[in-house]
Amino acid sequence: IADGDAAQLKELVGDLHEADVGDLIETLDADERGPFVQLLGEDFDFAALTELDESVRLKLLEELPAEALAEGIGELESDDAVYILEDLDAENQAAILDQLPYSDRVQLQRSLDYPEESAGRLMQTDFIAVPPFWSVGQTIDYMREAEELPDTFHEIFVVDPGFRLLGSVPLDKILRTKRATKIAEIMNEDAQPFEATEDREEVARSFERYNMVSAAVVDDAGRLVGMLMVDDIVDVIQEEAEEDLRALAGLGDEEISDDFIVTARSRFTWLVVNLGTAILASLVISLFEGTIEAMVALAVLMPIVASMGGNAGTQTMTVAVRALATQELDARNLWRVLRREVLVSLLNGFGLAVLIGVASAMWFSNTALGAVIGVAIVINMIFAGLSGLMIPVVLEKVKVDPAIASSVFVTTVTDVIGFFAFLGIAALWFNLPL
Amino acid sequence: IADGDAAQLKELVGDLHEADVGDLIETLDADERGPFVQLLGEDFDFAALTELDESVRLKLLEELPAEALAEGIGELESDDAVYILEDLDAENQAAILDQLPYSDRVQLQRSLDYPEESAGRLMQTDFIAVPPFWSVGQTIDYMREAEELPDTFHEIFVVDPGFRLLGSVPLDKILRTKRATKIAEIMNEDAQPFEATEDREEVARSFERYNMVSAAVVDDAGRLVGMLMVDDIVDVIQEEAEEDLRALAGLGDEEISDDFIVTARSRFTWLVVNLGTAILASLVISLFEGTIEAMVALAVLMPIVASMGGNAGTQTMTVAVRALATQELDARNLWRVLRREVLVSLLNGFGLAVLIGVASAMWFSNTALGAVIGVAIVINMIFAGLSGLMIPVVLEKVKVDPAIASSVFVTTVTDVIGFFAFLGIAALWFNLPL
């Protein structure tokens, strides 16, 4: 790249898959990426851009001249083009769209008009639609002749003259049917199309649940406007599962290639929110300053009570958040699950209480102290189980994402109850000052 | 069901998709599930069993007579059959296999002989393979005539007389090509087949990366033995992302339908491991008993230092664990990521140090105490960032799953360093006894 040797670079990159080219771009230094794409010129497959982290892609797009961009994007499948365009600001988006042929521009614009994270943004607007009265033979001949076909497809759609969706036929069905058969006879009318405005998470769940490979997308009048392919859905599924994982750990949508200021800022918010929890816990402890002064062993043991509750609460909460996300947990089985959580908490609470109680009693040669910490543990474990389940459920009810908000509340409960129960019971039992 | 009214039940369940039948079974009481399946008799689609939680499925399988089972499983696609059979114990497995026709039995047995979580277990053993010298027309005619075709497929494979894989042709390509063209001319020779023994996580990553819909599976001699379909891969992707989430929270592969004893036992292990961490932290605190007795405000504030470190460590660790799993983090960019984490820790450490320092100084009217906690926070945040990144990386290096083991170590570091730094600096600064 440094030598500007385009021919050699083309040879090296030559037949690489777009995903590999994407990887290659990410391993380059930031200032080599623009020249890399420009040297490749027409041999650069813009699909590789869809494989980049967002921050890398945006920076790279800024460096490329608008004409080259428009040309590269014009050659993409419509879903990839939308994927790249949607992150650009309105001005750059318009500049690129203006350079595209009219029909491409209209299609892309329409996709971009659908809400973010909707089926309309994900779909591909090239597809094959035939009337129901065609025969299998006619359909095959049409596909052999047609110029503007999507790169890959797994089913064709059947529409009426008003382009309203009537059904679909998978390709393997067409191949297995005699030429004379009418499309209407073999089409599948049961497959539900998706609305273009539908949330992509819902769409992904249906794909997964019903083992779908592609599906039709219709507008609000029932007209066929696009087709969804499983390869795009796979990315959605991966992203959605990952979103929960990140949210539970207090991470935004940071990427490993983000610079440190962006990362620090996005993580700081979460730390400050948790600081609130920690301060609340400190306030509870400060109620018992006199108690601790009189019996400093309490300060040594109190983190154990809080941390056991925190761990147990996190376990239950993680199960609950995922079960809500995959719709395995709902009003029908909430009661059953709640009962189970209480039993689990009791069982594990007693188990830990015995272990910790005996260890504490021996450590400080004080049987009563062992009993106190044991009781506190059981109490905190029960609250941990209840809050770990009910906080996500309630948040979901009031339309707050449980993955993002649950853990602050659960930790607050287990910290506050943990310190309060342990120090409070100790103060009463040993008749200590506050 | 209570009335044993099979006809009405059949009508109700009739055209439901297997996923919906699966859901229906799970909402039934445990003792209604067996009768439900038996009442449906031949109308019950055993594919619904693949949609059940493992514990529900195993219990249900035990209740059904072996002949009915064998018949139902015999009608399934081979990948679904393997999915159901692999969880059974050897004896039941053999009993069912014995009742199947010879060719089915051999195929299933071969799939079951591949290691767990391998491509061989996931694959479907029905596929279409043709010789390269056939024309497109011959191929289409063959598919129209053939009896034993898989239910759905998206590409056909090209093999030599020794059944070694030469290439593949997607169905849309066949449909778009003239009948006279030879298969050899349009086949894709680049697509890499998977080895049957390959780990399914690797396979899923390739599917996702290269946007694949189906792929060939070969044995160690390069002979075609099966075909992988994206719908099975979707489940793997979902499961693998979820596995990390669960592992980080200390959960095994529990399911929401498991009974409470199984759940309690699987979670208890994790709690006991974390108890070790908590006790270690207590030991550190106990070193400073005298210090705390002399200045009880330290006991009030110390959980803040530990918990801020814990949260920051969990953030970094979650990023690191996922980046390792998706291979976004490796030797090439470790140094860059490490530098970023240190900078993020410093920035957020100073931010939190100022907030907490000022608040503590005002609370206890003690400026020096504010300074001490500020310094302790910065120190703990740096250790949190370093351990959050390096512990997963080192665990991956020594072949321990970072998702499972990281959080115990990271919490240990942030607790121990947090308490030690805060109490230690306070003891020195204020010249307090130990």
Short mmCIF file of N, CA, C and O in Angstrom, two decimals, chain B residues 12-111:
data_model
loop_
_atom_site.label_atom_id
_atom_site.label_comp_id
_atom_site.label_asym_id
_atom_site.label_seq_id
_atom_site.Cartn_x
_atom_site.Cartn_y
_atom_site.Cartn_z
N LEU B 12 -58.08 -30.16 17.09
CA LEU B 12 -57.52 -28.95 17.71
C LEU B 12 -56.06 -28.75 17.34
O LEU B 12 -55.63 -27.67 16.96
N VAL B 13 -55.29 -29.83 17.47
CA VAL B 13 -53.86 -29.72 17.24
C VAL B 13 -53.55 -29.69 15.75
O VAL B 13 -52.63 -29.03 15.29
N GLY B 14 -54.40 -30.38 15.02
CA GLY B 14 -54.33 -30.52 13.56
C GLY B 14 -53.14 -29.92 12.85
O GLY B 14 -52.08 -30.53 12.76
N ASP B 15 -53.30 -28.68 12.40
CA ASP B 15 -52.31 -28.10 11.51
C ASP B 15 -51.26 -27.26 12.22
O ASP B 15 -50.53 -26.52 11.58
N LEU B 16 -51.18 -27.36 13.51
CA LEU B 16 -50.20 -26.53 14.23
C LEU B 16 -48.79 -26.86 13.79
O LEU B 16 -48.46 -27.99 13.46
N HIS B 17 -47.94 -25.84 13.79
CA HIS B 17 -46.53 -26.05 13.49
C HIS B 17 -45.88 -26.79 14.66
O HIS B 17 -46.29 -26.64 15.80
N GLU B 18 -44.85 -27.58 14.36
CA GLU B 18 -44.19 -28.36 15.40
C GLU B 18 -43.73 -27.51 16.59
O GLU B 18 -43.79 -27.95 17.73
N ALA B 19 -43.32 -26.26 16.30
CA ALA B 19 -42.87 -25.40 17.40
C ALA B 19 -44.03 -25.06 18.33
O ALA B 19 -43.87 -24.98 19.55
N ASP B 20 -45.21 -24.88 17.75
CA ASP B 20 -46.37 -24.56 18.56
C ASP B 20 -46.84 -25.78 19.35
O ASP B 20 -47.26 -25.67 20.50
N VAL B 21 -46.76 -26.96 18.72
CA VAL B 21 -47.10 -28.19 19.44
C VAL B 21 -46.16 -28.36 20.63
O VAL B 21 -46.58 -28.72 21.73
N GLY B 22 -44.88 -28.07 20.39
CA GLY B 22 -43.89 -28.16 21.47
C GLY B 22 -44.28 -27.26 22.64
O GLY B 22 -44.26 -27.67 23.79
N ASP B 23 -44.64 -26.02 22.32
CA ASP B 23 -45.06 -25.08 23.36
C ASP B 23 -46.25 -25.60 24.12
O ASP B 23 -46.33 -25.51 25.34
N LEU B 24 -47.21 -26.14 23.37
CA LEU B 24 -48.42 -26.66 23.96
C LEU B 24 -48.08 -27.76 24.97
O LEU B 24 -48.59 -27.78 26.10
N ILE B 25 -47.18 -28.66 24.57
CA ILE B 25 -46.80 -29.75 25.46
C ILE B 25 -46.19 -29.19 26.76
O ILE B 25 -46.49 -29.67 27.85
N GLU B 26 -45.38 -28.14 26.63
CA GLU B 26 -44.73 -27.61 27.83
C GLU B 26 -45.72 -26.94 28.77
O GLU B 26 -45.48 -26.88 29.98
N THR B 27 -46.82 -26.41 28.25
CA THR B 27 -47.79 -25.78 29.15
C THR B 27 -48.68 -26.81 29.83
O THR B 27 -49.35 -26.51 30.80
N LEU B 28 -48.70 -28.04 29.29
CA LEU B 28 -49.48 -29.10 29.94
C LEU B 28 -48.83 -29.49 31.26
O LEU B 28 -47.64 -29.32 31.45
N ASP B 29 -49.65 -30.04 32.17
CA ASP B 29 -49.07 -30.61 33.38
C ASP B 29 -48.24 -31.83 32.99
O ASP B 29 -48.52 -32.49 31.99
N ALA B 30 -47.24 -32.12 33.82
CA ALA B 30 -46.31 -33.19 33.48
C ALA B 30 -47.04 -34.52 33.21
O ALA B 30 -46.67 -35.26 32.30
N ASP B 31 -48.12 -34.80 33.96
CA ASP B 31 -48.75 -36.12 33.79
C ASP B 31 -49.75 -36.14 32.63
O ASP B 31 -50.34 -37.18 32.35
N GLU B 32 -49.95 -35.01 31.97
CA GLU B 32 -50.83 -35.02 30.80
C GLU B 32 -50.06 -35.20 29.49
O GLU B 32 -50.65 -35.44 28.45
N ARG B 33 -48.72 -35.04 29.58
CA ARG B 33 -47.94 -35.00 28.34
C ARG B 33 -47.91 -36.33 27.61
O ARG B 33 -48.07 -36.38 26.40
N GLY B 34 -47.70 -37.42 28.39
CA GLY B 34 -47.67 -38.74 27.78
C GLY B 34 -48.99 -39.06 27.07
O GLY B 34 -49.00 -39.36 25.87
N PRO B 35 -50.13 -38.99 27.82
CA PRO B 35 -51.44 -39.25 27.21
C PRO B 35 -51.70 -38.37 25.98
O PRO B 35 -52.27 -38.84 24.99
N PHE B 36 -51.26 -37.12 26.02
CA PHE B 36 -51.45 -36.20 24.90
C PHE B 36 -50.84 -36.78 23.62
O PHE B 36 -51.49 -36.90 22.59
N VAL B 37 -49.57 -37.21 23.74
CA VAL B 37 -48.89 -37.75 22.57
C VAL B 37 -49.54 -39.05 22.12
O VAL B 37 -49.75 -39.28 20.93
N GLN B 38 -49.91 -39.90 23.09
CA GLN B 38 -50.48 -41.20 22.71
C GLN B 38 -51.85 -41.04 22.08
O GLN B 38 -52.21 -41.77 21.16
N LEU B 39 -52.65 -40.08 22.56
CA LEU B 39 -53.96 -39.85 21.96
C LEU B 39 -53.83 -39.40 20.51
O LEU B 39 -54.60 -39.82 19.64
N LEU B 40 -52.84 -38.55 20.26
CA LEU B 40 -52.66 -38.08 18.88
C LEU B 40 -52.22 -39.22 17.96
O LEU B 40 -52.50 -39.22 16.78
N GLY B 41 -51.51 -40.18 18.55
CA GLY B 41 -51.10 -41.35 17.79
C GLY B 41 -50.29 -40.97 16.57
O GLY B 41 -49.33 -40.21 16.68
N GLU B 42 -50.69 -41.48 15.41
CA GLU B 42 -49.91 -41.24 14.20
C GLU B 42 -49.94 -39.79 13.76
O GLU B 42 -49.14 -39.38 12.94
N ASP B 43 -50.89 -39.03 14.26
CA ASP B 43 -50.96 -37.62 13.87
C ASP B 43 -49.95 -36.76 14.62
O ASP B 43 -49.80 -35.58 14.34
N PHE B 44 -49.26 -37.35 15.59
CA PHE B 44 -48.29 -36.57 16.34
C PHE B 44 -46.98 -36.50 15.55
O PHE B 44 -46.42 -37.52 15.16
N ASP B 45 -46.54 -35.27 15.33
CA ASP B 45 -45.28 -35.08 14.59
C ASP B 45 -44.14 -35.06 15.60
O ASP B 45 -44.02 -34.14 16.40
N PHE B 46 -43.30 -36.08 15.54
CA PHE B 46 -42.23 -36.19 16.53
C PHE B 46 -41.23 -35.03 16.45
O PHE B 46 -40.44 -34.83 17.37
N ALA B 47 -41.27 -34.26 15.36
CA ALA B 47 -40.39 -33.10 15.28
C ALA B 47 -40.67 -32.13 16.41
O ALA B 47 -39.79 -31.37 16.82
N ALA B 48 -41.91 -32.16 16.93
CA ALA B 48 -42.26 -31.27 18.05
C ALA B 48 -41.36 -31.55 19.26
O ALA B 48 -41.10 -30.66 20.06
N LEU B 49 -40.89 -32.79 19.37
CA LEU B 49 -40.04 -33.15 20.52
C LEU B 49 -38.74 -32.34 20.51
O LEU B 49 -38.18 -32.06 21.56
N THR B 50 -38.26 -31.99 19.32
CA THR B 50 -37.00 -31.25 19.26
C THR B 50 -37.16 -29.83 19.80
O THR B 50 -36.18 -29.15 20.05
N GLU B 51 -38.41 -29.39 19.96
CA GLU B 51 -38.65 -28.03 20.43
C GLU B 51 -38.79 -27.98 21.96
O GLU B 51 -38.97 -26.91 22.54
N LEU B 52 -38.74 -29.14 22.61
CA LEU B 52 -38.95 -29.17 24.06
C LEU B 52 -37.64 -28.94 24.82
O LEU B 52 -36.56 -29.21 24.31
N ASP B 53 -37.76 -28.45 26.04
CA ASP B 53 -36.60 -28.42 26.93
C ASP B 53 -36.14 -29.85 27.19
O ASP B 53 -36.96 -30.77 27.24
N GLU B 54 -34.85 -30.01 27.40
CA GLU B 54 -34.30 -31.36 27.51
C GLU B 54 -34.96 -32.18 28.62
O GLU B 54 -35.30 -33.35 28.42
N SER B 55 -35.18 -31.56 29.79
CA SER B 55 -35.72 -32.34 30.90
C SER B 55 -37.14 -32.82 30.61
O SER B 55 -37.52 -33.94 30.94
N VAL B 56 -37.93 -31.96 29.95
CA VAL B 56 -39.29 -32.35 29.59
C VAL B 56 -39.27 -33.49 28.57
O VAL B 56 -40.02 -34.47 28.67
N ARG B 57 -38.36 -33.35 27.60
CA ARG B 57 -38.30 -34.35 26.54
C ARG B 57 -37.91 -35.72 27.08
O ARG B 57 -38.54 -36.73 26.76
N LEU B 58 -36.90 -35.73 27.95
CA LEU B 58 -36.44 -37.02 28.48
C LEU B 58 -37.55 -37.72 29.26
O LEU B 58 -37.76 -38.92 29.12
N LYS B 59 -38.26 -36.94 30.08
CA LYS B 59 -39.33 -37.54 30.87
C LYS B 59 -40.43 -38.10 29.96
O LYS B 59 -40.94 -39.18 30.18
N LEU B 60 -40.75 -37.33 28.93
CA LEU B 60 -41.81 -37.75 28.01
C LEU B 60 -41.39 -39.00 27.24
O LEU B 60 -42.19 -39.94 27.07
N LEU B 61 -40.14 -39.06 26.83
CA LEU B 61 -39.67 -40.22 26.06
C LEU B 61 -39.77 -41.49 26.89
O LEU B 61 -40.07 -42.56 26.38
N GLU B 62 -39.51 -41.36 28.19
CA GLU B 62 -39.58 -42.54 29.06
C GLU B 62 -40.99 -43.10 29.12
O GLU B 62 -41.18 -44.31 29.28
N GLU B 63 -41.97 -42.21 28.99
CA GLU B 63 -43.36 -42.66 29.14
C GLU B 63 -43.91 -43.33 27.89
O GLU B 63 -44.92 -44.04 27.96
N LEU B 64 -43.30 -43.07 26.75
CA LEU B 64 -43.87 -43.59 25.51
C LEU B 64 -43.36 -45.00 25.23
O LEU B 64 -42.21 -45.32 25.53
N PRO B 65 -44.22 -45.87 24.66
CA PRO B 65 -43.78 -47.23 24.33
C PRO B 65 -42.74 -47.19 23.20
O PRO B 65 -42.80 -46.34 22.31
N ALA B 66 -41.79 -48.11 23.28
CA ALA B 66 -40.65 -48.10 22.35
C ALA B 66 -41.09 -48.21 20.89
O ALA B 66 -40.50 -47.59 20.01
N GLU B 67 -42.17 -48.98 20.62
CA GLU B 67 -42.57 -49.13 19.21
C GLU B 67 -43.05 -47.80 18.64
O GLU B 67 -42.70 -47.41 17.53
N ALA B 68 -43.90 -47.12 19.40
CA ALA B 68 -44.41 -45.83 18.94
C ALA B 68 -43.25 -44.87 18.70
O ALA B 68 -43.21 -44.14 17.70
N LEU B 69 -42.30 -44.90 19.62
CA LEU B 69 -41.13 -44.04 19.50
C LEU B 69 -40.36 -44.33 18.22
O LEU B 69 -40.01 -43.42 17.46
N ALA B 70 -40.08 -45.62 18.01
CA ALA B 70 -39.30 -46.01 16.86
C ALA B 70 -39.99 -45.57 15.57
O ALA B 70 -39.36 -45.05 14.65
N GLU B 71 -41.31 -45.75 15.55
CA GLU B 71 -42.05 -45.38 14.35
C GLU B 71 -41.99 -43.87 14.11
O GLU B 71 -41.71 -43.40 13.01
N GLY B 72 -42.23 -43.12 15.19
CA GLY B 72 -42.22 -41.66 15.07
C GLY B 72 -40.86 -41.13 14.66
O GLY B 72 -40.74 -40.25 13.82
N ILE B 73 -39.82 -41.70 15.26
CA ILE B 73 -38.47 -41.22 14.97
C ILE B 73 -38.04 -41.61 13.56
O ILE B 73 -37.34 -40.88 12.88
N GLY B 74 -38.53 -42.76 13.12
CA GLY B 74 -38.19 -43.22 11.77
C GLY B 74 -38.68 -42.27 10.70
O GLY B 74 -38.11 -42.18 9.61
N GLU B 75 -39.75 -41.53 11.01
CA GLU B 75 -40.31 -40.63 10.00
C GLU B 75 -39.63 -39.26 9.98
O GLU B 75 -39.92 -38.44 9.11
N LEU B 76 -38.75 -39.03 10.94
CA LEU B 76 -38.12 -37.71 11.02
C LEU B 76 -36.98 -37.57 10.04
O LEU B 76 -36.42 -38.54 9.56
N GLU B 77 -36.60 -36.32 9.77
CA GLU B 77 -35.34 -36.05 9.08
C GLU B 77 -34.23 -36.57 10.00
O GLU B 77 -34.35 -36.54 11.23
N SER B 78 -33.13 -36.99 9.39
CA SER B 78 -32.10 -37.65 10.19
C SER B 78 -31.52 -36.73 11.28
O SER B 78 -31.18 -37.17 12.36
N ASP B 79 -31.43 -35.40 10.99
CA ASP B 79 -30.84 -34.53 12.01
C ASP B 79 -31.73 -34.40 13.24
O ASP B 79 -31.27 -34.37 14.38
N ASP B 80 -33.06 -34.37 13.01
CA ASP B 80 -33.98 -34.32 14.15
C ASP B 80 -33.93 -35.62 14.94
O ASP B 80 -33.98 -35.62 16.17
N ALA B 81 -33.86 -36.74 14.23
CA ALA B 81 -33.81 -38.03 14.90
C ALA B 81 -32.58 -38.13 15.80
O ALA B 81 -32.66 -38.57 16.95
N VAL B 82 -31.44 -37.68 15.27
CA VAL B 82 -30.21 -37.72 16.06
C VAL B 82 -30.35 -36.82 17.30
O VAL B 82 -29.94 -37.18 18.40
N TYR B 83 -30.97 -35.68 17.09
CA TYR B 83 -31.14 -34.72 18.19
C TYR B 83 -31.90 -35.36 19.34
O TYR B 83 -31.57 -35.17 20.51
N ILE B 84 -32.94 -36.13 19.00
CA ILE B 84 -33.73 -36.78 20.04
C ILE B 84 -32.98 -37.96 20.65
O ILE B 84 -32.97 -38.15 21.87
N LEU B 85 -32.34 -38.73 19.80
CA LEU B 85 -31.68 -39.96 20.28
C LEU B 85 -30.45 -39.67 21.14
O LEU B 85 -30.16 -40.41 22.07
N GLU B 86 -29.73 -38.59 20.86
CA GLU B 86 -28.43 -38.43 21.49
C GLU B 86 -28.52 -38.23 23.01
O GLU B 86 -27.58 -38.52 23.72
N ASP B 87 -29.68 -37.77 23.48
CA ASP B 87 -29.81 -37.55 24.92
C ASP B 87 -30.24 -38.81 25.68
O ASP B 87 -30.22 -38.83 26.90
N LEU B 88 -30.67 -39.84 24.94
CA LEU B 88 -31.12 -41.06 25.62
C LEU B 88 -29.92 -41.87 26.11
O LEU B 88 -28.83 -41.78 25.57
N ASP B 89 -30.16 -42.70 27.13
CA ASP B 89 -29.05 -43.56 27.55
C ASP B 89 -28.89 -44.70 26.54
O ASP B 89 -29.78 -44.99 25.73
N ALA B 90 -27.72 -45.32 26.57
CA ALA B 90 -27.33 -46.27 25.53
C ALA B 90 -28.38 -47.37 25.32
O ALA B 90 -28.68 -47.77 24.19
N GLU B 91 -28.98 -47.82 26.42
CA GLU B 91 -29.92 -48.94 26.35
C GLU B 91 -31.17 -48.55 25.54
O GLU B 91 -31.58 -49.23 24.61
N ASN B 92 -31.79 -47.41 25.92
CA ASN B 92 -32.98 -46.97 25.20
C ASN B 92 -32.68 -46.65 23.75
O ASN B 92 -33.50 -46.92 22.86
N GLN B 93 -31.50 -46.07 23.55
CA GLN B 93 -31.09 -45.74 22.19
C GLN B 93 -31.06 -47.00 21.34
O GLN B 93 -31.62 -47.04 20.25
N ALA B 94 -30.44 -48.03 21.87
CA ALA B 94 -30.31 -49.28 21.14
C ALA B 94 -31.69 -49.89 20.87
O ALA B 94 -31.98 -50.38 19.78
N ALA B 95 -32.58 -49.82 21.89
CA ALA B 95 -33.91 -50.40 21.74
C ALA B 95 -34.66 -49.75 20.57
O ALA B 95 -35.34 -50.43 19.80
N ILE B 96 -34.52 -48.44 20.44
CA ILE B 96 -35.22 -47.76 19.36
C ILE B 96 -34.57 -48.03 18.02
O ILE B 96 -35.23 -48.34 17.03
N LEU B 97 -33.23 -47.96 18.00
CA LEU B 97 -32.52 -48.18 16.74
C LEU B 97 -32.82 -49.56 16.18
O LEU B 97 -32.99 -49.74 14.98
N ASP B 98 -32.94 -50.56 17.06
CA ASP B 98 -33.20 -51.94 16.63
C ASP B 98 -34.49 -52.07 15.85
O ASP B 98 -34.64 -52.97 15.02
N GLN B 99 -35.45 -51.20 16.14
CA GLN B 99 -36.75 -51.33 15.48
C GLN B 99 -36.80 -50.61 14.15
O GLN B 99 -37.82 -50.67 13.46
N LEU B 100 -35.75 -49.87 13.80
CA LEU B 100 -35.78 -49.12 12.55
C LEU B 100 -35.30 -49.98 11.40
O LEU B 100 -34.55 -50.94 11.59
N PRO B 101 -35.71 -49.64 10.17
CA PRO B 101 -35.20 -50.36 9.00
C PRO B 101 -33.67 -50.23 8.95
O PRO B 101 -33.11 -49.23 9.40
N TYR B 102 -33.03 -51.21 8.33
CA TYR B 102 -31.58 -51.29 8.35
C TYR B 102 -30.88 -50.01 7.90
O TYR B 102 -29.99 -49.50 8.59
N SER B 103 -31.31 -49.45 6.75
CA SER B 103 -30.56 -48.31 6.21
C SER B 103 -30.67 -47.09 7.13
O SER B 103 -29.69 -46.39 7.36
N ASP B 104 -31.87 -46.85 7.66
CA ASP B 104 -32.03 -45.75 8.61
C ASP B 104 -31.13 -45.95 9.81
O ASP B 104 -30.48 -45.02 10.30
N ARG B 105 -31.12 -47.22 10.31
CA ARG B 105 -30.38 -47.50 11.53
C ARG B 105 -28.89 -47.21 11.32
O ARG B 105 -28.24 -46.59 12.16
N VAL B 106 -28.36 -47.67 10.18
CA VAL B 106 -26.94 -47.49 9.91
C VAL B 106 -26.60 -46.00 9.85
O VAL B 106 -25.63 -45.52 10.45
N GLN B 107 -27.46 -45.24 9.15
CA GLN B 107 -27.21 -43.80 9.03
C GLN B 107 -27.22 -43.10 10.38
O GLN B 107 -26.35 -42.31 10.69
N LEU B 108 -28.25 -43.40 11.18
CA LEU B 108 -28.35 -42.74 12.48
C LEU B 108 -27.19 -43.14 13.37
O LEU B 108 -26.62 -42.32 14.07
N GLN B 109 -26.84 -44.43 13.33
CA GLN B 109 -25.75 -44.91 14.15
C GLN B 109 -24.46 -44.19 13.79
O GLN B 109 -23.69 -43.80 14.67
N ARG B 110 -24.26 -43.98 12.50
CA ARG B 110 -23.04 -43.31 12.07
C ARG B 110 -23.00 -41.87 12.59
O ARG B 110 -21.99 -41.40 13.08
N SER B 111 -24.14 -41.18 12.50
CA SER B 111 -24.19 -39.81 13.01
C SER B 111 -23.91 -39.79 14.51
O SER B 111 -23.20 -38.93 15.02
#
